[in-house]
Short mmCIF file of C-alpha atoms in Angstrom, two decimals:
data_model
loop_
_atom_site.label_atom_id
_atom_site.label_comp_id
_atom_site.label_asym_id
_atom_site.label_seq_id
_atom_site.Cartn_x
_atom_site.Cartn_y
_atom_site.Cartn_z
CA MET A 16 -6.70 12.89 1.55
CA THR A 17 -6.20 9.53 1.60
CA SER A 18 -6.87 6.91 4.45
CA LYS A 19 -6.16 2.83 3.65
CA GLU A 20 -8.65 2.52 0.72
CA ALA A 21 -10.41 5.47 0.31
CA LEU A 22 -9.92 8.71 -1.08
CA ILE A 23 -12.01 11.77 0.53
CA VAL A 24 -12.19 15.36 -0.27
CA LEU A 25 -13.42 18.03 2.30
CA ASP A 26 -13.77 21.52 1.75
CA ARG A 27 -12.16 24.04 4.30
CA GLU A 28 -14.77 23.90 7.16
CA GLY A 29 -14.27 19.72 6.52
CA ARG A 30 -17.26 18.94 5.09
CA GLU A 31 -17.23 15.68 2.82
CA LEU A 32 -17.38 16.20 -0.64
CA ALA A 33 -16.88 13.54 -2.28
CA ARG A 34 -15.53 9.71 -1.00
CA GLY A 35 -14.74 6.79 -2.66
CA THR A 36 -12.53 3.52 -3.28
CA GLY A 37 -11.38 1.95 -6.10
CA THR A 38 -10.02 -1.67 -6.29
CA GLN A 39 -6.79 -0.37 -4.73
CA GLU A 40 -5.92 -2.76 -1.52
CA ARG A 41 -4.29 0.67 -0.67
CA LEU A 42 -3.55 4.22 -1.70
CA ALA A 43 -0.35 5.91 -0.33
CA CYS A 44 -1.38 9.50 -2.38
CA CYS A 45 -3.10 11.69 -4.02
CA ALA A 46 -2.71 14.71 -5.68
CA PHE A 47 -5.69 17.76 -7.27
CA ALA A 48 -4.70 17.02 -11.02
CA THR A 49 -8.14 18.42 -13.18
CA GLU A 50 -10.57 21.11 -11.69
CA ASP A 51 -13.75 18.84 -10.86
CA SER A 52 -11.95 15.90 -9.57
CA ALA A 53 -9.00 14.38 -7.11
CA LEU A 54 -6.62 11.36 -8.12
CA ALA A 55 -4.97 8.87 -6.02
CA ALA A 56 -3.00 6.26 -6.77
CA GLY A 57 -1.94 3.32 -4.83
CA ARG A 58 -1.74 -0.69 -4.76
CA ASP A 59 -4.85 -2.39 -7.28
CA VAL A 60 -5.90 -5.75 -6.97
CA ASN A 61 -6.10 -6.16 -10.46
CA ARG A 62 -2.28 -5.63 -11.48
CA GLY A 63 -3.87 -2.06 -12.65
CA PRO A 64 -4.14 1.03 -13.37
CA ALA A 65 -2.78 2.18 -10.16
CA LEU A 66 -4.34 5.45 -10.51
CA LEU A 67 -8.02 6.57 -10.08
CA SER A 68 -10.10 10.15 -9.82
CA LEU A 69 -12.88 10.62 -7.79
CA ALA A 70 -15.12 13.20 -9.41
CA ILE A 71 -15.97 16.24 -6.57
CA ALA A 72 -19.59 17.50 -6.57
CA MET B 1 -3.84 -35.28 -20.22
CA ALA B 2 -1.85 -33.66 -16.76
CA ASP B 3 1.26 -35.15 -15.40
CA PRO B 4 -0.26 -37.68 -12.34
CA SER B 5 2.61 -37.02 -10.56
CA LEU B 6 1.89 -34.21 -9.09
CA ALA B 7 -1.53 -35.12 -7.70
CA ILE B 8 -0.19 -37.94 -5.89
CA ALA B 9 2.25 -35.49 -4.36
CA ALA B 10 -0.87 -33.24 -3.05
CA ARG B 11 -2.65 -36.90 -1.79
CA ALA B 12 0.73 -38.04 0.01
CA ALA B 13 1.20 -34.30 2.30
CA PHE B 14 -2.47 -33.67 2.66
CA THR B 15 -3.22 -37.49 4.14
CA ALA B 16 -0.28 -37.05 6.06
CA ILE B 17 -1.08 -34.00 7.48
CA ARG B 18 -4.71 -35.46 8.01
CA ASN B 19 -3.39 -38.28 10.20
CA ASP B 20 -1.48 -35.86 12.13
CA ALA B 21 -4.62 -34.38 14.07
CA PRO B 22 -7.23 -37.59 12.70
CA GLU B 23 -9.51 -36.05 14.98
CA ASP B 24 -9.35 -32.59 13.68
CA LEU B 25 -12.63 -31.28 10.91
CA PHE B 26 -10.09 -29.94 7.74
CA TYR B 27 -12.10 -27.14 6.16
CA PHE B 28 -8.86 -25.95 4.46
CA PHE B 29 -6.76 -27.65 1.75
CA ALA B 30 -4.48 -26.08 -0.71
CA LEU B 31 -1.65 -25.91 -3.06
CA TYR B 32 0.69 -23.18 -2.18
CA THR B 33 3.66 -21.69 -4.51
CA THR B 34 3.88 -18.73 -6.34
CA GLU B 35 2.74 -16.65 -9.99
CA ASP B 36 5.73 -18.01 -11.66
CA GLY B 37 5.68 -21.71 -10.47
CA SER B 38 8.66 -21.31 -7.74
CA TYR B 39 7.71 -24.33 -5.68
CA VAL B 40 4.73 -25.70 -3.87
CA CYS B 41 4.08 -27.07 -0.77
CA ALA B 42 0.82 -28.40 0.86
CA THR B 43 -0.58 -25.89 3.55
CA ALA B 44 -3.97 -26.62 5.42
CA TRP B 45 -6.17 -26.17 8.28
CA SER B 46 -8.83 -27.15 10.60
CA GLU B 47 -11.17 -25.65 13.10
CA GLU B 48 -9.21 -26.85 16.03
CA ALA B 49 -6.08 -25.95 14.68
CA LEU B 50 -7.31 -22.24 14.34
CA ALA B 51 -8.90 -22.53 17.42
CA ARG B 52 -5.48 -23.11 19.03
CA VAL B 53 -3.32 -20.73 16.89
CA VAL B 54 -6.19 -17.78 17.52
CA VAL B 55 -5.49 -18.30 20.86
CA THR B 56 -2.02 -17.96 20.62
CA TYR B 57 -2.10 -14.89 18.49
CA ARG B 58 -4.61 -13.71 20.78
CA LYS B 59 -2.23 -13.73 23.58
CA ARG B 60 0.21 -11.53 21.65
CA ASP B 61 -2.27 -8.88 20.65
CA ALA B 62 -5.12 -8.91 22.98
CA ARG B 63 -6.24 -5.41 20.85
CA ARG B 64 -7.62 -7.94 17.62
CA SER B 65 -10.92 -9.82 19.43
CA VAL B 66 -11.32 -13.73 18.79
CA ASP B 67 -12.93 -12.74 15.89
CA GLU B 68 -11.47 -10.03 14.23
CA HIS B 69 -7.68 -13.09 14.51
CA THR B 70 -10.18 -15.51 13.37
CA ARG B 71 -11.36 -13.42 10.66
CA ALA B 72 -7.46 -12.61 9.94
CA LEU B 73 -5.89 -16.16 10.35
CA ARG B 74 -8.55 -18.19 9.09
CA PHE B 75 -7.26 -18.89 5.05
CA SER B 76 -3.75 -17.68 6.39
CA ALA B 77 -2.05 -20.17 4.92
CA PRO B 78 1.66 -19.54 6.73
CA ASP B 79 0.31 -19.27 10.26
CA SER B 80 -1.13 -22.94 10.34
CA PRO B 81 0.80 -25.69 11.38
CA PHE B 82 0.00 -27.78 9.18
CA HIS B 83 2.19 -25.06 6.18
CA GLU B 84 4.64 -26.62 4.54
CA THR B 85 4.88 -29.94 6.41
CA HIS B 86 4.84 -33.05 4.83
CA SER B 87 5.79 -31.65 1.67
CA GLU B 88 9.16 -33.16 1.04
CA GLY B 89 7.38 -34.97 -1.99
CA PHE B 90 7.28 -31.70 -3.88
CA ALA B 91 11.13 -31.34 -3.99
CA ARG B 92 11.70 -32.89 -7.09
CA PHE B 93 9.24 -31.35 -9.50
CA GLN B 94 10.59 -28.70 -12.05
CA SER B 95 10.31 -25.04 -11.25
CA GLY B 96 8.15 -23.01 -13.62
CA LYS B 97 5.13 -21.49 -15.00
CA ALA B 98 4.11 -24.97 -15.71
CA LEU B 99 4.22 -25.67 -11.91
CA HIS B 100 1.99 -23.20 -11.01
CA ASP B 101 -0.64 -24.22 -13.55
CA ALA B 102 -0.14 -28.12 -12.89
CA CYS B 103 -1.02 -27.07 -9.00
CA PHE B 104 -4.94 -26.95 -10.61
CA ASP B 105 -4.95 -30.34 -12.21
CA ALA B 106 -3.57 -32.06 -9.51
CA LEU B 107 -6.32 -30.40 -6.97
CA ARG B 108 -9.23 -31.39 -9.78
CA GLU B 109 -7.63 -34.84 -10.02
CA LEU B 110 -8.21 -35.28 -6.46
CA GLU B 111 -11.49 -33.43 -6.45
CA ARG B 112 -12.42 -36.14 -8.95
CA ASP B 113 -11.60 -38.86 -6.57
CA GLY B 114 -13.84 -37.37 -3.83
CA PHE B 115 -10.75 -36.90 -1.44
CA PHE B 116 -12.31 -33.82 -0.08
CA GLY B 117 -16.02 -35.34 0.03
CA CYS B 118 -18.86 -35.08 -1.16
CA GLY B 119 -22.22 -33.01 -1.09
CA ALA B 120 -22.65 -31.26 2.33
CA ALA B 121 -19.44 -31.97 3.54
CA ARG B 122 -17.66 -31.16 0.74
CA SER B 123 -19.11 -27.61 0.98
CA LYS B 124 -17.66 -27.44 4.15
CA VAL B 125 -14.16 -27.80 2.98
CA ILE B 126 -12.78 -24.92 0.17
CA VAL B 127 -9.97 -25.82 -1.76
CA ASN B 128 -7.16 -23.60 -3.33
CA VAL B 129 -3.99 -22.73 -4.78
CA VAL B 130 -2.52 -20.09 -2.91
CA TYR B 131 0.80 -17.33 -3.08
CA GLY B 132 2.33 -15.60 -0.15
CA ASP B 133 1.33 -12.57 -1.84
CA MET B 134 -1.62 -12.10 -3.32
CA SER B 135 -5.14 -10.44 -2.95
CA ASP B 136 -8.78 -11.33 -2.07
CA GLU B 137 -9.83 -11.42 -5.40
CA GLN B 138 -7.06 -13.04 -7.06
CA TRP B 139 -7.78 -15.69 -4.00
CA LEU B 140 -11.90 -16.07 -4.99
CA GLU B 141 -11.00 -16.30 -8.60
CA HIS B 142 -8.71 -19.13 -7.93
CA ALA B 143 -11.26 -20.30 -5.63
CA GLU B 144 -13.83 -20.31 -8.26
CA ARG B 145 -12.05 -22.35 -10.51
CA LEU B 146 -12.03 -25.48 -8.06
CA ASN B 147 -15.07 -25.65 -5.69
CA PRO B 148 -18.42 -26.04 -5.86
CA ARG B 149 -20.42 -22.83 -5.36
CA GLY B 150 -21.81 -23.59 -1.38
CA ALA B 151 -17.50 -24.29 -0.65
CA VAL B 152 -17.24 -20.08 -2.41
CA GLU B 153 -20.31 -19.29 -0.77
CA ARG B 154 -18.85 -20.03 2.67
CA ALA B 155 -15.52 -18.55 2.35
CA LEU B 156 -16.70 -14.99 1.32
CA PRO B 157 -17.90 -13.98 4.46
CA TYR B 158 -13.47 -14.04 5.19
CA LEU B 159 -12.58 -12.27 2.20
CA HIS B 160 -11.84 -8.63 1.94
CA LEU B 161 -12.81 -7.46 -1.63
CA HIS B 162 -12.14 -4.13 -3.35
CA ARG B 163 -14.74 -2.61 -5.00
CA ALA B 164 -14.99 0.68 -6.87
CA THR B 165 -17.66 3.11 -4.53
CA GLY B 166 -18.45 6.59 -5.08
CA ARG B 167 -17.68 8.39 -8.68
CA VAL B 168 -14.57 6.79 -8.90
CA GLU B 169 -13.29 5.63 -12.26
CA ALA B 170 -9.79 4.15 -13.04
CA TRP B 171 -7.49 6.95 -14.01
CA GLY B 172 -4.95 5.60 -15.75
CA ALA B 173 -0.82 4.60 -15.66
CA HIS B 174 0.36 1.32 -17.18
CA ALA B 175 1.22 0.23 -13.34
CA TYR B 176 -0.64 -1.72 -10.44
CA GLN B 177 1.55 -0.49 -7.43
CA VAL B 178 2.60 3.45 -7.21
CA ASN B 179 4.03 4.58 -4.02
CA GLY B 180 4.80 8.41 -4.75
CA LEU B 181 2.88 11.15 -7.14
CA SER B 182 3.86 15.02 -8.34
CA LEU B 183 2.22 18.10 -10.48
CA SER B 184 3.54 20.26 -12.13
CA THR B 185 2.11 23.66 -12.28
CA ASN B 186 1.90 22.62 -16.06
CA HIS B 187 -0.98 19.94 -15.67
CA THR B 188 1.20 17.10 -15.75
CA ILE B 189 1.36 14.31 -13.25
CA ALA B 190 4.59 11.99 -11.98
CA TYR B 191 4.03 9.16 -10.42
CA SER B 192 7.30 6.17 -9.22
CA GLY B 193 6.65 2.76 -7.46
CA SER B 194 9.20 0.31 -5.42
CA GLY B 195 9.13 -1.91 -7.58
CA GLY B 196 10.67 0.20 -10.59
CA GLU B 197 7.25 1.77 -11.84
CA VAL B 198 7.66 5.25 -13.43
CA GLY B 199 5.44 7.21 -16.00
CA VAL B 200 5.05 10.82 -16.62
CA LEU B 201 1.24 11.93 -17.63
CA ASP B 202 -0.30 14.84 -19.37
CA VAL B 203 -3.25 15.11 -16.55
CA ALA B 204 -6.05 16.53 -20.30
CA THR B 205 -4.90 13.49 -22.34
CA ARG B 206 -3.79 11.03 -20.20
CA ARG B 207 -1.21 10.38 -22.81
CA PRO B 208 2.00 9.49 -21.51
CA ILE B 209 5.16 11.01 -21.96
CA PHE B 210 6.94 8.42 -19.80
CA GLU B 211 6.30 5.24 -18.70
CA ARG B 212 8.86 2.32 -17.78
CA LYS B 213 9.03 -0.27 -15.27
CA ARG B 214 12.39 0.45 -14.24
CA THR B 215 15.14 -1.86 -12.30
CA GLY B 216 15.36 0.66 -9.09
CA GLU B 217 13.23 1.57 -5.83
CA HIS B 218 11.80 4.11 -6.72
CA TRP B 219 9.14 5.08 -3.61
CA ALA B 220 9.32 8.68 -3.84
CA CYS B 221 9.65 11.40 -7.30
CA ALA B 222 8.93 15.16 -7.50
CA LEU B 223 8.25 16.64 -10.14
CA SER B 224 9.93 20.15 -11.67
CA PRO B 225 6.59 23.11 -11.79
CA ASP B 226 7.99 22.97 -15.84
CA ALA B 227 7.82 19.22 -16.04
CA THR B 228 11.36 18.73 -17.63
CA ARG B 229 12.87 17.07 -14.72
CA LEU B 230 11.30 13.78 -12.01
CA TYR B 231 13.79 13.71 -9.37
CA LEU B 232 13.64 9.92 -8.46
CA GLY B 233 14.07 7.93 -5.00
CA ASP B 234 16.11 5.22 -5.73
CA ARG B 235 18.39 2.34 -3.47
CA ASP B 236 21.05 4.44 -2.63
CA ALA B 237 20.79 8.39 -4.91
CA ILE B 238 18.46 10.51 -6.18
CA LEU B 239 18.12 10.11 -9.81
CA ILE B 240 17.01 12.52 -12.43
CA LEU B 241 14.86 11.64 -15.34
CA ASP B 242 14.35 14.12 -18.54
CA PRO B 243 10.57 12.72 -18.92
CA GLU B 244 10.85 13.11 -22.97
CA LYS B 245 14.41 11.55 -23.85
CA GLY B 246 14.12 8.69 -20.44
CA ALA B 247 17.53 9.47 -19.85
CA ALA B 248 18.27 9.17 -16.34
CA THR B 249 21.38 10.80 -14.14
CA SER B 250 22.72 10.98 -10.92
CA PHE B 251 21.49 14.02 -9.06
CA ALA B 252 22.98 13.17 -5.73
CA LYS B 253 24.29 10.23 -3.22
CA THR B 254 21.41 9.16 -0.52
CA GLY B 255 19.70 6.91 1.60
CA LYS B 256 16.89 5.44 -0.02
CA PRO B 257 14.65 7.90 -0.22
CA ALA B 258 11.03 7.48 1.50
CA THR B 259 9.75 11.12 0.39
CA LEU B 260 11.22 13.52 -2.07
CA ALA B 261 9.13 17.03 -2.28
CA ILE B 262 10.25 20.75 -4.70
CA ALA B 263 9.86 24.19 -3.37
CA PRO B 264 7.57 25.66 -5.87
CA ASP B 265 9.52 27.38 -7.62
CA GLY B 266 11.48 24.40 -8.18
CA SER B 267 14.68 25.74 -6.91
CA ARG B 268 14.88 23.60 -3.51
CA LEU B 269 14.57 19.52 -3.21
CA ALA B 270 14.14 17.96 -0.64
CA ALA B 271 14.81 14.13 0.10
CA SER B 272 13.01 12.14 3.42
CA SER B 273 15.55 8.92 3.13
CA PHE B 274 14.27 5.49 5.61
CA GLU B 275 17.48 5.55 6.93
CA SER B 276 18.85 9.03 6.61
CA PRO B 277 18.70 12.44 7.65
CA LEU B 278 16.29 14.68 5.89
CA ARG B 279 18.48 16.63 3.11
CA VAL B 280 17.97 19.66 1.52
CA PHE B 281 19.51 20.40 -2.10
CA ASP B 282 19.96 23.03 -4.54
CA THR B 283 18.85 21.82 -7.89
CA MET B 284 20.82 23.87 -9.69
CA SER B 285 24.27 23.24 -8.05
CA ARG B 286 23.10 19.70 -6.48
CA GLN B 287 24.82 20.72 -3.80
CA GLU B 288 23.30 19.71 -0.11
CA LEU B 289 21.74 22.76 1.57
CA TRP B 290 21.80 21.49 5.34
CA GLU B 291 20.47 18.33 6.50
CA ASP B 292 18.46 17.46 10.26
CA GLU B 293 19.93 13.80 11.86
CA THR B 294 16.99 14.10 13.65
CA ILE B 295 14.53 13.54 11.16
CA ARG B 296 13.75 10.39 9.19
CA LYS B 297 10.92 8.89 6.55
CA ALA B 298 8.63 11.76 7.26
CA SER B 299 5.98 13.61 5.41
CA ILE B 300 7.76 16.33 3.95
CA ALA B 301 5.97 19.57 2.35
CA PHE B 302 7.33 23.17 1.28
CA SER B 303 5.19 25.98 2.13
CA PRO B 304 3.95 27.72 -1.86
CA ASP B 305 6.27 30.52 -0.59
CA GLY B 306 8.96 28.08 -0.57
CA LYS B 307 10.14 29.53 2.43
CA TRP B 308 9.26 26.61 4.93
CA LEU B 309 9.53 23.36 5.30
CA ALA B 310 7.37 20.71 7.36
CA ALA B 311 8.49 17.60 8.01
CA ALA B 312 6.31 15.01 10.16
CA THR B 313 7.57 12.04 11.40
CA LEU B 314 7.41 8.64 13.78
CA ARG B 315 9.63 7.59 16.34
CA ALA B 316 9.66 4.44 18.56
CA GLU B 317 9.70 6.02 22.61
CA ASN B 318 9.02 3.07 25.01
CA GLY B 319 7.61 0.76 22.65
CA LYS B 320 4.79 2.92 21.16
CA SER B 321 4.87 5.22 17.94
CA ILE B 322 5.01 9.00 18.92
CA GLY B 323 4.51 11.53 15.85
CA SER B 324 6.09 15.10 15.64
CA VAL B 325 6.51 17.63 13.42
CA ALA B 326 8.70 20.78 12.99
CA CYS B 327 8.90 23.65 10.68
CA PHE B 328 12.20 24.83 9.11
CA ASP B 329 13.51 27.39 7.54
CA ALA B 330 13.90 26.00 3.37
CA ALA B 331 17.29 27.92 3.35
CA THR B 332 19.25 27.40 6.19
CA GLY B 333 17.50 24.32 8.30
CA ARG B 334 16.67 26.55 11.56
CA VAL B 335 14.07 25.05 13.38
CA ARG B 336 11.38 27.60 13.50
CA TRP B 337 9.44 25.18 15.48
CA SER B 338 8.36 21.71 16.18
CA ALA B 339 5.84 20.15 18.41
CA SER B 340 5.06 16.52 19.28
CA LEU B 341 1.74 14.95 17.89
CA GLY B 342 1.07 12.20 20.49
CA PRO B 343 1.18 8.29 19.78
CA ALA B 344 0.69 8.11 15.70
CA TYR B 345 1.04 5.20 13.84
CA THR B 346 1.49 7.47 10.34
CA SER B 347 1.83 11.32 9.94
CA CYS B 348 1.15 13.89 6.93
CA VAL B 349 1.56 16.97 6.15
CA ALA B 350 -0.33 19.97 3.49
CA TRP B 351 -0.20 23.35 3.67
CA THR B 352 -2.58 25.25 3.12
CA PRO B 353 -2.11 27.01 -0.29
CA GLU B 354 -1.83 30.59 1.35
CA GLY B 355 0.92 29.43 3.29
CA SER B 356 -1.00 30.13 6.58
CA ASP B 357 -1.56 27.53 8.48
CA LEU B 358 0.11 23.54 8.27
CA LEU B 359 -2.36 21.17 8.58
CA VAL B 360 -0.54 17.66 10.26
CA ALA B 361 -2.49 14.15 10.08
CA THR B 362 -2.21 11.21 11.89
CA SER B 363 -3.72 8.29 13.45
CA GLN B 364 -3.88 5.60 16.50
CA TRP B 365 -3.86 2.44 16.62
CA VAL B 366 -7.11 1.20 18.66
CA GLY B 367 -7.83 -1.42 17.88
CA ARG B 368 -8.29 -2.19 14.19
CA ASP B 369 -9.35 0.95 12.17
CA GLU B 370 -10.07 3.52 14.65
CA ASP B 371 -7.65 6.87 14.44
CA ARG B 372 -7.91 10.13 16.46
CA ALA B 373 -8.68 13.44 15.07
CA ALA B 374 -5.44 15.35 13.84
CA PRO B 375 -4.65 19.05 14.96
CA ALA B 376 -4.10 21.89 12.50
CA PHE B 377 -1.16 24.16 13.19
CA SER B 378 -0.20 27.69 12.43
CA ALA B 379 3.00 28.60 10.61
CA SER B 380 3.54 31.07 12.63
CA SER B 381 5.94 30.51 15.71
CA PRO B 382 5.18 29.58 18.74
CA PRO B 383 2.40 26.57 17.02
CA ARG B 384 -1.12 27.61 18.03
CA ARG B 385 -3.31 24.97 17.36
CA ALA B 386 -6.84 24.46 16.16
CA ARG B 387 -8.78 20.94 15.83
CA HIS B 388 -9.68 20.28 12.43
CA GLY B 389 -12.96 18.82 13.13
CA ALA B 390 -13.22 16.33 9.72
CA PHE B 391 -10.20 13.93 10.40
CA SER B 392 -11.31 11.26 12.27
CA ARG B 393 -11.68 9.15 9.00
CA GLY B 394 -9.63 6.06 8.46
CA ARG B 395 -5.91 6.36 9.44
CA ILE B 396 -4.77 9.29 6.62
CA ARG B 397 -1.54 8.17 4.25
CA SER B 398 -1.17 11.41 2.60
CA MET B 399 -3.30 14.87 2.52
CA ARG B 400 -3.34 17.65 -0.15
CA TRP B 401 -4.62 20.86 -0.18
CA ARG B 402 -6.31 22.12 -3.29
CA SER B 403 -5.22 25.77 -4.59
CA HIS B 404 -7.70 28.29 -5.17
CA ARG B 405 -6.55 28.59 -8.94
CA PRO B 406 -8.16 25.61 -10.15
CA VAL B 407 -5.51 23.45 -11.60
CA GLY B 408 -6.36 22.66 -15.21
CA ALA B 409 -8.86 25.57 -15.28
CA SER B 410 -7.03 27.42 -17.54
CA ARG B 411 -6.53 24.52 -19.89
#
């Protein structure tokens, strides 16, 4: 899930597996694109790139 | 040598501002412009003016403390009573990038003349070139070009700087602003942005199949399961874009879509618009199958078997924002069940991979960042609620479940 600036990955029991922030001032959406990471996108303060990935432990 | 006339105009404006409040302690002087130098005006803040404005804002919004208002307003140019005052002298300058760059030269010239003070007094003043829409990082970069270190350090506590944390890396996209993401079953991801940003990338290689800044407002996108069609929300329509050819055609006329969702088999497309009803289309015939007048700007998701469409939305009720969620028969639009979510400022939905449960996240505005736990709903009727223990973690904007079969594992 994304909150305003953080991308957070939880397991089924709600335990946090990974959390990270990029240089986005606002995250709008997320997706599981690869086996070991999650993607999120939003508005990057440094003018890009908009997509960040978070490695899942 | 820079044209001195802008410095003369700036000096005149700032001097007049000081004369308006001769007893005030001014801590901020700036030239307010745009990135392309469309115009320039003067802006400034004094400690006394800030205190007065904070009192006014606190009356309007008592949920924020005095300290929170002070932090938010300290360098907010348009909120200052001195903003855009005595700026008549700037009207004669020609718009353009040269004008933008000249703002820095003008402030440096005033600095050389000691206009902003010297020594300890100078460190209490921050001088800058600011825009209406700029990040704190950019604000800091400008400030570092125009101020001694001591002045910059005094401003740092008021800035919200974005630093990468955790095991995060910049993944890609030749865009800096994205509002929608959509993933196909064949390892392709699409993004779209309200500024016309569109991209379709191969996940494994990160190679763009299509990437362009278009002229539309693409708040939402949905990629067909085989990634051959990208449905794009636009100002008053849904477009279909062929990522390989780059050609876009009209799919349906509708209000500006805020969110799009495509059924797992690609047979149906749902569109929730900012100001129009929720609509579901047959993707082959392009015919509208059904609509629901009550749903606006919703988070929407088809169940994994495609039978159900969940929609979570917000509505104003007695001055409060109230959330609700409904589960529709995707083929007919019949409401299977609906439920109130209570006060909420955001809401979003995600089905579990087996489709047995729908998770609904909401958040409440209770002060600054506080949120409330979201319930989890079963897809069965009537809905049963069970609290998911991990949802009180910031205002949730979007949610996705990972399928049992990891995407990309077979590549």
